[in-house]
CSV table of C-alpha atoms in Angstrom, one decimal:
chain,number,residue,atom,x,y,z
A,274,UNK,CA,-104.4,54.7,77.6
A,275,UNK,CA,-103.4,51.3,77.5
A,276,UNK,CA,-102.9,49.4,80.4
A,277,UNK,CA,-99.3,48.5,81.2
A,278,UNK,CA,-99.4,45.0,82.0
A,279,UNK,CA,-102.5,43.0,83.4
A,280,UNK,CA,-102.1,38.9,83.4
A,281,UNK,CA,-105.8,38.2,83.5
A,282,UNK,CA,-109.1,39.8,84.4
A,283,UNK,CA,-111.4,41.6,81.7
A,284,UNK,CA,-111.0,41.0,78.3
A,285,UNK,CA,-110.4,42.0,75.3
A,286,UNK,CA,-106.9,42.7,77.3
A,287,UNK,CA,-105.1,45.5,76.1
A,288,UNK,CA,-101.6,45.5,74.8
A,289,UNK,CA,-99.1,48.2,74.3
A,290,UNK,CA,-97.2,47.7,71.0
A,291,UNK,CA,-93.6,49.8,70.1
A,292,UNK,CA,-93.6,52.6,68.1
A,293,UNK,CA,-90.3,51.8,66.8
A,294,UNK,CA,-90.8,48.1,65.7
A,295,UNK,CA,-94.4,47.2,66.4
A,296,UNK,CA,-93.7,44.5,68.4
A,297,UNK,CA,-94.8,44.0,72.2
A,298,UNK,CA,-91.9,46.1,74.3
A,299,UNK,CA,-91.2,42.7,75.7
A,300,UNK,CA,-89.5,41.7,72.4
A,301,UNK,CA,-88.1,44.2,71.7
A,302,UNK,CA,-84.9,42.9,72.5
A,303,UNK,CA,-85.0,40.5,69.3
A,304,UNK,CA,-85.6,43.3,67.0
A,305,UNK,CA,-83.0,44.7,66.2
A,306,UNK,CA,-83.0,48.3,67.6
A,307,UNK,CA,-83.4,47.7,70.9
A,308,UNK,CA,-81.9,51.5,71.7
A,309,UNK,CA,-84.8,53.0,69.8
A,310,UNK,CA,-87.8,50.8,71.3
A,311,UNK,CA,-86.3,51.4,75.1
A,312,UNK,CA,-86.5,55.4,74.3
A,313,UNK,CA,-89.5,55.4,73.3
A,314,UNK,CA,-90.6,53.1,76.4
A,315,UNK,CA,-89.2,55.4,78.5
A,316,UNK,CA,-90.9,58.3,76.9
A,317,UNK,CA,-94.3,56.8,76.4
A,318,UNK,CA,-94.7,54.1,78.8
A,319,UNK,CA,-91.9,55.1,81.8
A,320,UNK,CA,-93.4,52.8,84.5
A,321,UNK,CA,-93.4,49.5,82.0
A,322,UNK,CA,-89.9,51.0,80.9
A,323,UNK,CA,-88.6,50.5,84.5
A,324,UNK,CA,-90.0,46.8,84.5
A,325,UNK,CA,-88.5,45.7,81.5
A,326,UNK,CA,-85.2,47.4,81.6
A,327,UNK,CA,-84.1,47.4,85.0
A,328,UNK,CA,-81.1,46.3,86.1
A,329,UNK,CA,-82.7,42.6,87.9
A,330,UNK,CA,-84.7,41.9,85.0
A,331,UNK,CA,-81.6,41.9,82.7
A,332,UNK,CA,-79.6,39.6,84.9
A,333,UNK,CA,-82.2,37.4,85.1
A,334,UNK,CA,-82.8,37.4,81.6
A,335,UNK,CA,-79.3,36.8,81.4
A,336,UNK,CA,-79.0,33.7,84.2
A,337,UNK,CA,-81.8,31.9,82.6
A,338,UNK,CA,-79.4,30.9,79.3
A,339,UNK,CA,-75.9,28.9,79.3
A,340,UNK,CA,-73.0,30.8,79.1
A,341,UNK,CA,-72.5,29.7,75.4
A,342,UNK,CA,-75.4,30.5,74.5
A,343,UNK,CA,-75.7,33.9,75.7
A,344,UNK,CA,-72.2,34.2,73.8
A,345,UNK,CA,-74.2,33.5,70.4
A,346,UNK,CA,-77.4,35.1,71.1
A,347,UNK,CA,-75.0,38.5,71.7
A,348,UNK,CA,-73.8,37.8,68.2
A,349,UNK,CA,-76.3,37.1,66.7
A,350,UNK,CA,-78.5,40.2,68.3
A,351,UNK,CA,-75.3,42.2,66.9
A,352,UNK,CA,-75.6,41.5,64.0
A,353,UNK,CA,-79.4,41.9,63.7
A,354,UNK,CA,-78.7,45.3,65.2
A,355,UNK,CA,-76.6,46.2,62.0
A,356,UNK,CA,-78.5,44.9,59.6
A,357,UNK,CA,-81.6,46.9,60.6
A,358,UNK,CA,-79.1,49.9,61.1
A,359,UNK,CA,-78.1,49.3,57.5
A,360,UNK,CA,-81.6,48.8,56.4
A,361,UNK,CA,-82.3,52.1,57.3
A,362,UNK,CA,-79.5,54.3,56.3
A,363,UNK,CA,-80.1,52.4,52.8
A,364,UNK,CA,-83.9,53.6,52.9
A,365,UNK,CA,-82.4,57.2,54.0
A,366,UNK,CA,-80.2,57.2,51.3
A,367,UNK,CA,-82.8,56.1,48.7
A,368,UNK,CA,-84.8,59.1,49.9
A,369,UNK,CA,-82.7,61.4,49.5
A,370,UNK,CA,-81.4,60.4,45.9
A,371,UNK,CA,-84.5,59.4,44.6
A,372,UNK,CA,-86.3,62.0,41.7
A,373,UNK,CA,-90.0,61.9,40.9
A,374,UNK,CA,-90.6,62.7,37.6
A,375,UNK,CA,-93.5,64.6,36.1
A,376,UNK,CA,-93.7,64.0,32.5
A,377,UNK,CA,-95.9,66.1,30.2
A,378,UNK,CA,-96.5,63.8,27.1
A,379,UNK,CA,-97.9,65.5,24.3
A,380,UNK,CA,-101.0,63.1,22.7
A,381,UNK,CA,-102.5,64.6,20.2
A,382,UNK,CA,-101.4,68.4,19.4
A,383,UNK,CA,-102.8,70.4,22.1
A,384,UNK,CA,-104.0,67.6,24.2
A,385,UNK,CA,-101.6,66.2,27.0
A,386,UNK,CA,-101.3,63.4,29.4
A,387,UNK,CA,-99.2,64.1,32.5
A,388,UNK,CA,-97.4,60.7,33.9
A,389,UNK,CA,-95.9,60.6,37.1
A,390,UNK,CA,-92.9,58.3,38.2
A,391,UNK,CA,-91.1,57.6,41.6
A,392,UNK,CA,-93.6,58.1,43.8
A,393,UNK,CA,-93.1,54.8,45.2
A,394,UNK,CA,-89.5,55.7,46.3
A,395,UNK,CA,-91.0,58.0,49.3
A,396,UNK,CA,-93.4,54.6,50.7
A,397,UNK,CA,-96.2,55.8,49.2
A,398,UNK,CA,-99.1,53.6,47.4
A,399,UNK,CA,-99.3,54.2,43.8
A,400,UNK,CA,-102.6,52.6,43.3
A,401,UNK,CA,-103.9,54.9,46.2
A,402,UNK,CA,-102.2,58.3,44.8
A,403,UNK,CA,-103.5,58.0,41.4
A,404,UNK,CA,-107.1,57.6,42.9
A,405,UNK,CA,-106.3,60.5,44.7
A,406,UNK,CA,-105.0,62.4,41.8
A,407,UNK,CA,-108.4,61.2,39.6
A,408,UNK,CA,-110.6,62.8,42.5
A,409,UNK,CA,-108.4,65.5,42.9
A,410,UNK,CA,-108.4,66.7,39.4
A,411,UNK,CA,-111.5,65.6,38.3
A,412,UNK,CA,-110.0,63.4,35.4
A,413,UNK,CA,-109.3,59.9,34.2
A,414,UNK,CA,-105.9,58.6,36.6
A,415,UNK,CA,-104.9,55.4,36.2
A,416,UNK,CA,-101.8,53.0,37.1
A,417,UNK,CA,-99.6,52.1,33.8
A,418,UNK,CA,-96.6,49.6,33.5
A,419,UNK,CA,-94.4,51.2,32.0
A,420,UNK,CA,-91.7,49.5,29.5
A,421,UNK,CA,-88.2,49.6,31.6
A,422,UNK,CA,-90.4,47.6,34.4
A,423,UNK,CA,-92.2,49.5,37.6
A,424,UNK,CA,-95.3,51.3,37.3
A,425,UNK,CA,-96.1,55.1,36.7
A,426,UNK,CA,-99.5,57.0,37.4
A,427,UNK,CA,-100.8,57.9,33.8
A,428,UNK,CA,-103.5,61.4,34.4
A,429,UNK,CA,-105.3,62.7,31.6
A,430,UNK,CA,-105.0,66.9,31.1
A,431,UNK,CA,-102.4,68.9,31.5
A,432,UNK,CA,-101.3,69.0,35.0
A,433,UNK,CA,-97.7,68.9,35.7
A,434,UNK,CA,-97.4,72.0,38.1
A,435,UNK,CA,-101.0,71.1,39.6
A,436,UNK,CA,-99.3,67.7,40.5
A,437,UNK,CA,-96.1,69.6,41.5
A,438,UNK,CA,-98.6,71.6,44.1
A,439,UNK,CA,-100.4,68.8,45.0
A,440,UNK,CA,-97.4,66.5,45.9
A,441,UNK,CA,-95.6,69.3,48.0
A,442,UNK,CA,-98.8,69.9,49.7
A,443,UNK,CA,-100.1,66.4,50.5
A,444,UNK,CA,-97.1,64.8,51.5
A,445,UNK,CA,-94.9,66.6,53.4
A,446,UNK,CA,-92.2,63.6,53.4
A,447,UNK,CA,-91.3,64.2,49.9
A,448,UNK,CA,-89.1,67.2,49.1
A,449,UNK,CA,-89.4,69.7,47.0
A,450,UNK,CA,-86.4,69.6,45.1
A,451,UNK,CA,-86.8,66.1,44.3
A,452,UNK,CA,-89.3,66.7,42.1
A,453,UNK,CA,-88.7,67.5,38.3
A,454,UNK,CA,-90.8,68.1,36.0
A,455,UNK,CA,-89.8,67.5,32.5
A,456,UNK,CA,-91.7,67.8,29.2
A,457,UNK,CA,-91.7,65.5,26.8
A,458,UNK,CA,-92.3,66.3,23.5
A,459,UNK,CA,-92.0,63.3,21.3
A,460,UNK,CA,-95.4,62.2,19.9
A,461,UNK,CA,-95.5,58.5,20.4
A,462,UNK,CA,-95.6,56.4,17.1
A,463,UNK,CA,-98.5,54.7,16.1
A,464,UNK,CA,-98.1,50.5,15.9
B,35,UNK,CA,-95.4,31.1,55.6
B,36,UNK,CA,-95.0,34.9,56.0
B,37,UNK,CA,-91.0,35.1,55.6
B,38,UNK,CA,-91.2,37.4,53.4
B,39,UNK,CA,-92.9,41.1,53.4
B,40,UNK,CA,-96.8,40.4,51.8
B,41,UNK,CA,-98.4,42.9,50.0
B,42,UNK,CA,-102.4,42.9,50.5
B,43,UNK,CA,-103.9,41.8,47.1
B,44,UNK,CA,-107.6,42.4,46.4
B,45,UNK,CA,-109.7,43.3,49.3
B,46,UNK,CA,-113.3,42.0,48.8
B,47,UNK,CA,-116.6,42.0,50.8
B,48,UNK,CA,-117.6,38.4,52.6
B,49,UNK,CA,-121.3,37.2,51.8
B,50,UNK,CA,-123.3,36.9,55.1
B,51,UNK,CA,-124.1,34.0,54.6
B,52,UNK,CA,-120.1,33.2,54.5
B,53,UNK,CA,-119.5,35.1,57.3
B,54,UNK,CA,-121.6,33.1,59.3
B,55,UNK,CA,-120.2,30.0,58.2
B,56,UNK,CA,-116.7,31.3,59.3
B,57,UNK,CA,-118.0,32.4,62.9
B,58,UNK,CA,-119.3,28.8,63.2
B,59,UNK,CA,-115.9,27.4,62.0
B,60,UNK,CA,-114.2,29.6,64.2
B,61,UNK,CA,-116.2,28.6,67.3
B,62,UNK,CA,-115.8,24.8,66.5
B,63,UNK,CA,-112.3,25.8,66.4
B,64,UNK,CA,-111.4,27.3,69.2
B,65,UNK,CA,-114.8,26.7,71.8
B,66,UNK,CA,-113.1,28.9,74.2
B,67,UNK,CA,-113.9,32.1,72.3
B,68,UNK,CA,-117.6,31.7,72.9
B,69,UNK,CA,-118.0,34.6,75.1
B,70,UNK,CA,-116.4,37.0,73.1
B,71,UNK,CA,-117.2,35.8,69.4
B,72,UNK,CA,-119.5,38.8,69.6
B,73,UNK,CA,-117.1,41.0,70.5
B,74,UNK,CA,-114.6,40.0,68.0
B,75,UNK,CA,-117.2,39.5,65.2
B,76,UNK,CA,-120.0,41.0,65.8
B,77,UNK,CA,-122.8,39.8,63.6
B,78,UNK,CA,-124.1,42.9,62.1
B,79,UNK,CA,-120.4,44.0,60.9
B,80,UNK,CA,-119.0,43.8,57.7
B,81,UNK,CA,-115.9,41.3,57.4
B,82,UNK,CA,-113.4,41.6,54.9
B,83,UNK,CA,-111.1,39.2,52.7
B,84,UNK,CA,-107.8,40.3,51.6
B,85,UNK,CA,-106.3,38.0,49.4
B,86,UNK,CA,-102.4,37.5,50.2
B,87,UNK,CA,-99.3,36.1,48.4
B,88,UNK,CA,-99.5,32.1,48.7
B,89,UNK,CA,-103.5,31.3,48.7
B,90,UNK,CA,-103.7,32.7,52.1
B,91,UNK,CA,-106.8,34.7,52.7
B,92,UNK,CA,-106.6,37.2,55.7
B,93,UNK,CA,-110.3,38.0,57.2
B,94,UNK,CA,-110.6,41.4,58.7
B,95,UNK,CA,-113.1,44.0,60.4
B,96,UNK,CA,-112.8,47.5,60.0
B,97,UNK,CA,-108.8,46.8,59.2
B,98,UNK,CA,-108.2,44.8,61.8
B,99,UNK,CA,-107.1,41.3,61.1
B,100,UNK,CA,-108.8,38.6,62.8
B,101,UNK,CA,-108.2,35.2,61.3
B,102,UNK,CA,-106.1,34.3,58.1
B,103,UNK,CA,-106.4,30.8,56.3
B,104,UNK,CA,-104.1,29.0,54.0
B,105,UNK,CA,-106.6,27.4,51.5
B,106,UNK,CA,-108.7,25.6,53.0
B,107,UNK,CA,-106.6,24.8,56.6
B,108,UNK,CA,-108.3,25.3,59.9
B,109,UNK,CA,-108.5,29.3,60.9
B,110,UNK,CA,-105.5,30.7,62.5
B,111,UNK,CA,-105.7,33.5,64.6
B,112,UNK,CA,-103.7,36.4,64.2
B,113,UNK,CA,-101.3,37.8,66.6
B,114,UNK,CA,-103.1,40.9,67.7
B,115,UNK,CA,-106.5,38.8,67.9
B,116,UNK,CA,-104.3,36.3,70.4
B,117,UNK,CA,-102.8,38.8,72.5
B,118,UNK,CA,-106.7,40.3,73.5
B,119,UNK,CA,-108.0,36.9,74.1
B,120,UNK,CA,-104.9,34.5,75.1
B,121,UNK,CA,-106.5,32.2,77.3
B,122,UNK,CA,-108.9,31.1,74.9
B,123,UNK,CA,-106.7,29.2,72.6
B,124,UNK,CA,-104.6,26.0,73.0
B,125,UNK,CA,-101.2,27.5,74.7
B,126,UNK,CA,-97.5,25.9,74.9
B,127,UNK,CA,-94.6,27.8,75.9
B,128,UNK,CA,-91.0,27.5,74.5
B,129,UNK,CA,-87.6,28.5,76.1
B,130,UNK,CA,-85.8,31.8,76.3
B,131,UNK,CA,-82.9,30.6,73.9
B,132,UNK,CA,-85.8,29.5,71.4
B,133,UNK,CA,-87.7,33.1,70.9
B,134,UNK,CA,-84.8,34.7,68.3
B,135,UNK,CA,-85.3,32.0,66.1
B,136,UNK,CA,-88.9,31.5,66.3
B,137,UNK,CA,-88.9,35.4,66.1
B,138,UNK,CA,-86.5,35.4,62.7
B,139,UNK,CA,-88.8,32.5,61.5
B,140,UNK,CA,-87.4,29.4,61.6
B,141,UNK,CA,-89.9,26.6,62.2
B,142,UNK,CA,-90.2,25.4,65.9
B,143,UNK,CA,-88.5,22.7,67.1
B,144,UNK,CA,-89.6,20.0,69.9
B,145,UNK,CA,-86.3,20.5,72.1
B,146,UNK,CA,-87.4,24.2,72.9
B,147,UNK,CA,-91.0,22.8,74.2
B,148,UNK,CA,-89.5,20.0,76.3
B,149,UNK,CA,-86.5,21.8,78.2
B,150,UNK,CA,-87.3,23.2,81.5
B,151,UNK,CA,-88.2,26.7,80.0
B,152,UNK,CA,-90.9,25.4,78.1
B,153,UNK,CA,-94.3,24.0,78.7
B,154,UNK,CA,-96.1,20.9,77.2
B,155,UNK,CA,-99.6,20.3,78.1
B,156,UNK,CA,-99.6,18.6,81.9
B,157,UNK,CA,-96.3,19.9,82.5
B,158,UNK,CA,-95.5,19.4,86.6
B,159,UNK,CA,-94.1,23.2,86.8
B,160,UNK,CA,-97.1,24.4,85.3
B,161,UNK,CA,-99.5,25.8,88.5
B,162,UNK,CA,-101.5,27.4,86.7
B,163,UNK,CA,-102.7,24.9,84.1
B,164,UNK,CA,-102.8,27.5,81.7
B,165,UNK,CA,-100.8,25.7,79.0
B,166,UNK,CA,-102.1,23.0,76.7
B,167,UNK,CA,-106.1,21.9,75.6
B,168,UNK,CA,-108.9,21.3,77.5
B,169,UNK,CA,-110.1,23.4,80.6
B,170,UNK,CA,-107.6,22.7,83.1
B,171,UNK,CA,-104.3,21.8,80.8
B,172,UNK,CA,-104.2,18.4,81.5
B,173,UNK,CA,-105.1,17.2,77.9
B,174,UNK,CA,-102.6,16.1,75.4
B,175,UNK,CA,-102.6,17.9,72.2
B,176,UNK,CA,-102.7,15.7,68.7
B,177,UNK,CA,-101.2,16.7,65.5
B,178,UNK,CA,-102.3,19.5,63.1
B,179,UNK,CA,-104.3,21.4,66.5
B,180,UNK,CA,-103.8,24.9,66.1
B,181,UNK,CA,-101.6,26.3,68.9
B,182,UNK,CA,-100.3,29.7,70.0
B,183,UNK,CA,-96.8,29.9,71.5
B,184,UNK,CA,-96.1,31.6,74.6
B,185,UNK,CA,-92.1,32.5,75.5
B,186,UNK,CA,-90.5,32.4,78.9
B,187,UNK,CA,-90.8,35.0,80.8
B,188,UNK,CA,-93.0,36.8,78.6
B,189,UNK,CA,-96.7,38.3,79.0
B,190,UNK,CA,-97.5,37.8,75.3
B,191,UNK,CA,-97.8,35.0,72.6
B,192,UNK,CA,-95.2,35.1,70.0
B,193,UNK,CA,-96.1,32.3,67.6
B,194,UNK,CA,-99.2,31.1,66.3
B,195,UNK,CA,-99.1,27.5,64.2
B,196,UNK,CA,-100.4,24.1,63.4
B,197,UNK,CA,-98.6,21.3,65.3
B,198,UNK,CA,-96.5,19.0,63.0
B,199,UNK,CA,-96.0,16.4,65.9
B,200,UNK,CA,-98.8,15.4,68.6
B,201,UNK,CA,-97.4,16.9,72.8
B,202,UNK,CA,-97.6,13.3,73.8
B,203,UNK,CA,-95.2,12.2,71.1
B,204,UNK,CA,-92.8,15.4,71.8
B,205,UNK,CA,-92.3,14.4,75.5
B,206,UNK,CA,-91.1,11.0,74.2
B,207,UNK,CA,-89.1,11.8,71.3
B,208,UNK,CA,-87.5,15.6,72.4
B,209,UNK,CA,-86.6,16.4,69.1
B,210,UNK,CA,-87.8,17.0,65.5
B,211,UNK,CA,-89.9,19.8,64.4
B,212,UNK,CA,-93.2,20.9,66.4
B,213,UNK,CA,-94.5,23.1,64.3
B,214,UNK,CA,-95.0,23.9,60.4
B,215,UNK,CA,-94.1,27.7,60.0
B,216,UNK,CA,-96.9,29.6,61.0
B,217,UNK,CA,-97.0,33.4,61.9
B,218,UNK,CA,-94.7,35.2,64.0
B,219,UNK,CA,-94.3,38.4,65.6
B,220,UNK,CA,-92.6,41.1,63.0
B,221,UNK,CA,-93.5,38.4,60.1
B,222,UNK,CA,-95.0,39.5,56.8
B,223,UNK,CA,-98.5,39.5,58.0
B,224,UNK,CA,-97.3,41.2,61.1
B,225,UNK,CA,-95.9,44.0,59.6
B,226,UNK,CA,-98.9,44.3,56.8
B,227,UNK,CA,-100.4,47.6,56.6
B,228,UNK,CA,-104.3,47.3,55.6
B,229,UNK,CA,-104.4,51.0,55.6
């Protein structure tokens, strides 16, 4: 464990970081979500918890500012609150509404490619996941652009409901039902 | 410089023989590190250059950023690197009404150095002589020194830049920028995941 505070002495020195906004817990009050970090102080840290937030150390926070500019500091910590509130319920919302689609493209009569969009909706890395996929399935995987703009992971074989497994499996933050898997039968025309 | 989120670019190996240049730069740097350069970059370790947005280069061990360079500027620490090791850099403290701003990235500006909250190098409230160059803080710092910047009433640094305006100057002039933007804590390169 981390110790809680130490000035000088043995180094490298140790610091504790938040688990809510990565930030020593003595910033936390220019974060943002200030009532997140202090729970999770108090839960993980309780005796650094009582320095920070006590009553005396507030005041004195408070005491060392002018009055005005306490005034806009409040304001502007307000607002910096909702924005980060708003950040996140747009992120939730995103989540929630956001489809992956597994495509089965048919190449060449029998022979199929499987392209997978959205995945970077649910924060995950593309580049990394169709490595993954490539190792997974033993095939050729690879990161496309694709016309509309973004990127899709292109894997060789037919795979769609392996990749429907896989996903569900691997990363439990997507759900299931956000996942469709659509077949897509127009052969593409040759330039 | 890191307003905005980065995304890591190519992450490449660093020639030996590089890597020992950059431990030599680093020590002409900051002298102070001496003791734990081994510790920080041990020689036998593999460093590693991720290339981000804006010609910066970001040299890390094991995923763990160390020192990031724009071009082909001095070495700047990053914050994690700083907080292990704070007293071996060249330290100035601002005010408590400075830190949201430096913390939403604006660039630093000489009145929050100069007003009682803050430190300059041979500051008279300063016991400690912990703030500014040289061993015991007396020593003015000129222009384009690389600094890390304490807050008031705080344990840990919270900015880490290249002063625009030499500490002998700011005492005279109290106002004008201090320092070009730099890296801050929660800033792009703070937030960047190396995963």
């Amino acid at each position: 464990m981390a110790e809680a505070s130490g000035s000088s002495g043995t180094y490298p020195k140790k610091v504790v970081y938040c688990g809510v906004c990565s930030l020593p817990p003595e910033y936390c009050e220019f974060g943002g979500t200030v009532k997140k970090c202090e729970d999770w102080l108090k839960e993980h840290y309780p005796k650094m918890h009582a320095l920070l937030y006590s009553q005396e150390a507030i005041e004195q926070n408070m005491s060392s500012l002018s009055l005005e500019a306490q005034k806009r500091a409040d304001k502007d910590s307000q607002k910096k609150a909702a924005k980060a509130a708003s950040a996140e319920a747009k992120a939730q919302e995103l989540r929630a509404t956001s489809k992956i689609m597994i495509k089965r493209i048919e190449r060449n009569k029998r022979k199929y490619v499987t392209a997978v969009q959205g995945l970077e909706a649910f924060g995950l890395d593309i580049k990394k996941v169709a490595k993954d996929f490539g190792k997974k399935f033993a095939t050729g995987s690879s990161v496309t652009k694709i016309p509309g703009g973004g990127e899709e992971i292109t894997v060789q074989g037919d795979l769609s409901d392996d990749i429907l497994d896989y996903i569900t499996d691997t990363y439990p933050d997507v759900p299931e039902d956000n996942i469709e898997c659509i077949e897509d039968k127009k052969k593409k025309v040759a330039a | 410089m890191f307003k905005k989120d980065a995304t890591p670019g190519a992450k490449s190996k660093v020639k030996s023989s590089a890597q020992r240049a950059i431990r030599a730069k680093v020590l002409e740097e900051y002298p102070k590190l001496e003791p734990y350069i081994e510790e920080i970059m041990p020689k036998k370790e593999q460093l590693d250059l991720v290339k981000l947005p804006d010609r910066v280069s970001l040299y890390t061990l094991n995923n763990h950023p160390l020192f990031f360079q724009h071009m082909d500027d001095s070495f700047l620490p990053h914050l994690t690197l700083v907080h292990k090791y704070p007293s071996c850099f060249n330290r100035l403290r601002i005010d408590r009404g400075a830190i949201r701003f430096v913390l939403s990235g604006a660039t630093l500006m000489v009145p929050g150095l100069t007003s009682a909250g803050g430190r300059l190098p041979d500051d008279d409230e300063d016991e400690e002589g912990i703030y500014g160059g040289g061993e015991d803080g007396m020593e003015e710092l000129e222009a384009g020194t690389p600094v890390v910047i304490e807050a008031e009433g705080k344990e840990n640094a919270c900015f880490v830049g290249v002063l625009k305006m030499g500490t002998e100057e700011m005492k005279k002039v109290r106002k004008g920028q201090a320092c070009e933007a730099g890296h801050y804590l929660g800033d792009g390169l703070w937030t960047l995941n190396l995963g």
